[in-house]
Amino acid sequence: MGLIDNVERGLEKLVTSVFRGAGGSEVKPVEIATRLRNSMDAKSLTISQERTLAPNSFMVRLSESDFAKAREWGSPLAQELCSIAMEHAKSQGYTLQGGIEVNFRKDIELRSGVFEVDATTSESNPAGPRLTPAAPPAPAAPPTPPQEPAKLLPVLDIAGQRYALNHANIVLGRSAEADIPIEDPGVSRKHLKIEQRGTTSWAVDLGSTNGSFVNGQRVVGEAELLDGSNIAMGQTRIVFRLLPQAQGGRA
């Protein structure tokens, strides 16, 4: 049995009855641990072949009742979660900007038994696990009129040049007929297509010789692109961004 399995068994035994919401709903500590690992994987960013940057700061948002119970256990629970995240980072070879930090915060919009994990990269954390339970949020400010969210434009950043994805399908490749020509001998004539499907963007490999990669993972058919996704084809590195409409275009 691996070390992570042992830690999770200890975590389950330690707080097996901490989170119990009304109506029989229950948040299990192992579910939080799994969500932490999934967040690290989903938001990891390949910097080079030897380095993949992963989040190291986690905010666990809980309902009011679950948050009160989490604060009772405080440090032991957070330290166990930090240990699991650290072991996962080691097993995956992730690079961390600082020590792993787990915070708990009350979210009055969540019902008992439901939780969310926000994962970010922070350079200010001390080395090693740390617990800083968040205080209850301050009283809400007076409501403001709803504003229409800014429309985001998908953009590719290639060697300092930005290309706005203004069409539903954009083809990248070595051919002069490609929508975005890539001068790279390791890139096929028609190598990769970026498809816009509603509000989501997808990288579709066009049967390239050397393959396409998103965040270090080879694209098998297609892969969804999120803000900050790193695309690799041949020796070319591309960053996918979502920018306010006014910042779109080719720079």
mmCIF file of C-alpha atoms in Angstrom, residues 62-175:
data_model
loop_
_atom_site.group_PDB
_atom_site.id
_atom_site.type_symbol
_atom_site.label_atom_id
_atom_site.label_comp_id
_atom_site.label_asym_id
_atom_site.label_seq_id
_atom_site.Cartn_x
_atom_site.Cartn_y
_atom_site.Cartn_z
ATOM 1 C CA LEU A 62 -17.614 24.851 3.152
ATOM 2 C CA SER A 63 -21.195 25.474 4.189
ATOM 3 C CA GLU A 64 -21.755 27.324 7.467
ATOM 4 C CA SER A 65 -22.362 24.154 9.492
ATOM 5 C CA ASP A 66 -19.481 22.203 7.917
ATOM 6 C CA PHE A 67 -17.131 25.162 8.396
ATOM 7 C CA ALA A 68 -17.915 25.275 12.118
ATOM 8 C CA LYS A 69 -17.074 21.576 12.438
ATOM 9 C CA ALA A 70 -13.878 21.957 10.402
ATOM 10 C CA ARG A 71 -12.626 24.698 12.716
ATOM 11 C CA GLU A 72 -13.062 22.368 15.695
ATOM 12 C CA TRP A 73 -10.474 20.005 14.158
ATOM 13 C CA GLY A 74 -8.449 22.809 12.569
ATOM 14 C CA SER A 75 -4.726 21.996 12.498
ATOM 15 C CA PRO A 76 -4.827 18.145 12.460
ATOM 16 C CA LEU A 77 -7.181 18.117 9.490
ATOM 17 C CA ALA A 78 -5.241 20.750 7.545
ATOM 18 C CA GLN A 79 -1.891 19.043 8.228
ATOM 19 C CA GLU A 80 -3.215 15.722 6.929
ATOM 20 C CA LEU A 81 -4.478 17.433 3.764
ATOM 21 C CA CYS A 82 -1.145 19.217 3.324
ATOM 22 C CA SER A 83 0.678 15.880 3.620
ATOM 23 C CA ILE A 84 -1.513 14.294 0.950
ATOM 24 C CA ALA A 85 -0.992 17.230 -1.434
ATOM 25 C CA MET A 86 2.783 17.158 -0.833
ATOM 26 C CA GLU A 87 3.034 13.426 -1.529
ATOM 27 C CA HIS A 88 0.979 13.825 -4.705
ATOM 28 C CA ALA A 89 3.296 16.610 -5.889
ATOM 29 C CA LYS A 90 6.312 14.370 -5.270
ATOM 30 C CA SER A 91 4.757 11.370 -7.021
ATOM 31 C CA GLN A 92 3.924 13.466 -10.107
ATOM 32 C CA GLY A 93 7.227 15.342 -10.141
ATOM 33 C CA TYR A 94 5.490 18.715 -9.790
ATOM 34 C CA THR A 95 7.394 21.927 -9.031
ATOM 35 C CA LEU A 96 5.928 24.111 -6.247
ATOM 36 C CA GLN A 97 6.591 27.834 -5.827
ATOM 37 C CA GLY A 98 6.327 27.586 -2.027
ATOM 38 C CA GLY A 99 5.093 25.451 0.836
ATOM 39 C CA ILE A 100 1.657 23.867 0.642
ATOM 40 C CA GLU A 101 -1.094 25.779 2.447
ATOM 41 C CA VAL A 102 -4.670 24.664 3.182
ATOM 42 C CA ASN A 103 -7.277 27.180 4.348
ATOM 43 C CA PHE A 104 -10.932 26.733 5.261
ATOM 44 C CA ARG A 105 -13.537 29.389 4.518
ATOM 45 C CA LYS A 106 -17.247 29.653 5.154
ATOM 46 C CA ASP A 107 -19.390 30.064 2.040
ATOM 47 C CA ILE A 108 -22.987 30.857 2.922
ATOM 48 C CA GLU A 109 -24.095 29.987 -0.607
ATOM 49 C CA LEU A 110 -23.148 26.324 -0.152
ATOM 50 C CA ARG A 111 -25.497 23.820 1.437
ATOM 51 C CA SER A 112 -24.415 21.212 3.976
ATOM 52 C CA GLY A 113 -22.500 18.360 2.416
ATOM 53 C CA VAL A 114 -21.278 20.453 -0.538
ATOM 54 C CA PHE A 115 -17.787 21.960 -0.775
ATOM 55 C CA GLU A 116 -15.503 23.644 -3.309
ATOM 56 C CA VAL A 117 -11.697 23.811 -3.606
ATOM 57 C CA ASP A 118 -9.932 26.830 -5.122
ATOM 58 C CA ALA A 119 -6.318 26.094 -6.096
ATOM 59 C CA THR A 120 -3.738 28.815 -6.789
ATOM 60 C CA THR A 121 0.027 29.253 -6.996
ATOM 61 C CA SER A 122 1.581 31.363 -4.242
ATOM 62 C CA GLU A 123 5.222 32.335 -3.669
ATOM 63 C CA SER A 124 4.651 33.759 -0.196
ATOM 64 C CA ASN A 125 3.878 30.497 1.623
ATOM 65 C CA PRO A 126 6.497 29.253 4.117
ATOM 66 C CA ALA A 127 8.230 25.954 3.380
ATOM 67 C CA GLY A 128 6.191 23.022 4.618
ATOM 68 C CA PRO A 129 2.505 22.605 5.514
ATOM 69 C CA ARG A 130 0.656 25.457 7.197
ATOM 70 C CA LEU A 131 -2.881 26.054 8.454
ATOM 71 C CA THR A 132 -4.485 29.478 8.459
ATOM 72 C CA PRO A 133 -8.221 28.985 9.009
ATOM 73 C CA ALA A 134 -10.028 31.852 7.352
ATOM 74 C CA ALA A 135 -12.250 34.022 9.507
ATOM 75 C CA PRO A 136 -15.926 34.295 8.565
ATOM 76 C CA PRO A 137 -16.387 36.792 5.725
ATOM 77 C CA ALA A 138 -17.183 40.393 6.584
ATOM 78 C CA PRO A 139 -20.764 41.577 6.175
ATOM 79 C CA ALA A 140 -21.664 41.936 2.545
ATOM 80 C CA ALA A 141 -21.627 45.394 1.003
ATOM 81 C CA PRO A 142 -24.891 46.846 -0.269
ATOM 82 C CA PRO A 143 -25.944 45.134 -3.493
ATOM 83 C CA THR A 144 -24.880 46.791 -6.699
ATOM 84 C CA PRO A 145 -26.731 46.642 -9.988
ATOM 85 C CA PRO A 146 -25.806 43.517 -11.964
ATOM 86 C CA GLN A 147 -23.224 44.077 -14.664
ATOM 87 C CA GLU A 148 -22.857 42.102 -17.826
ATOM 88 C CA PRO A 149 -19.670 40.039 -17.619
ATOM 89 C CA ALA A 150 -16.891 41.112 -19.956
ATOM 90 C CA LYS A 151 -16.725 39.039 -23.101
ATOM 91 C CA LEU A 152 -13.475 37.078 -23.316
ATOM 92 C CA LEU A 153 -11.596 36.515 -26.545
ATOM 93 C CA PRO A 154 -9.443 33.378 -26.991
ATOM 94 C CA VAL A 155 -5.879 34.280 -27.983
ATOM 95 C CA LEU A 156 -2.742 32.315 -28.841
ATOM 96 C CA ASP A 157 0.599 33.700 -27.641
ATOM 97 C CA ILE A 158 3.368 32.430 -29.948
ATOM 98 C CA ALA A 159 6.917 33.728 -29.445
ATOM 99 C CA GLY A 160 5.635 37.058 -28.168
ATOM 100 C CA GLN A 161 3.030 37.449 -30.922
ATOM 101 C CA ARG A 162 -0.672 37.296 -30.076
ATOM 102 C CA TYR A 163 -3.180 35.832 -32.500
ATOM 103 C CA ALA A 164 -6.872 36.379 -31.827
ATOM 104 C CA LEU A 165 -9.045 33.348 -32.597
ATOM 105 C CA ASN A 166 -11.837 35.177 -34.412
ATOM 106 C CA HIS A 167 -13.142 32.137 -36.320
ATOM 107 C CA ALA A 168 -14.697 28.845 -35.263
ATOM 108 C CA ASN A 169 -11.780 26.838 -36.690
ATOM 109 C CA ILE A 170 -8.135 27.957 -36.844
ATOM 110 C CA VAL A 171 -5.508 25.636 -38.380
ATOM 111 C CA LEU A 172 -1.854 25.790 -37.321
ATOM 112 C CA GLY A 173 0.894 24.167 -39.345
ATOM 113 C CA ARG A 174 3.982 24.514 -41.540
ATOM 114 C CA SER A 175 1.940 25.007 -44.713
#
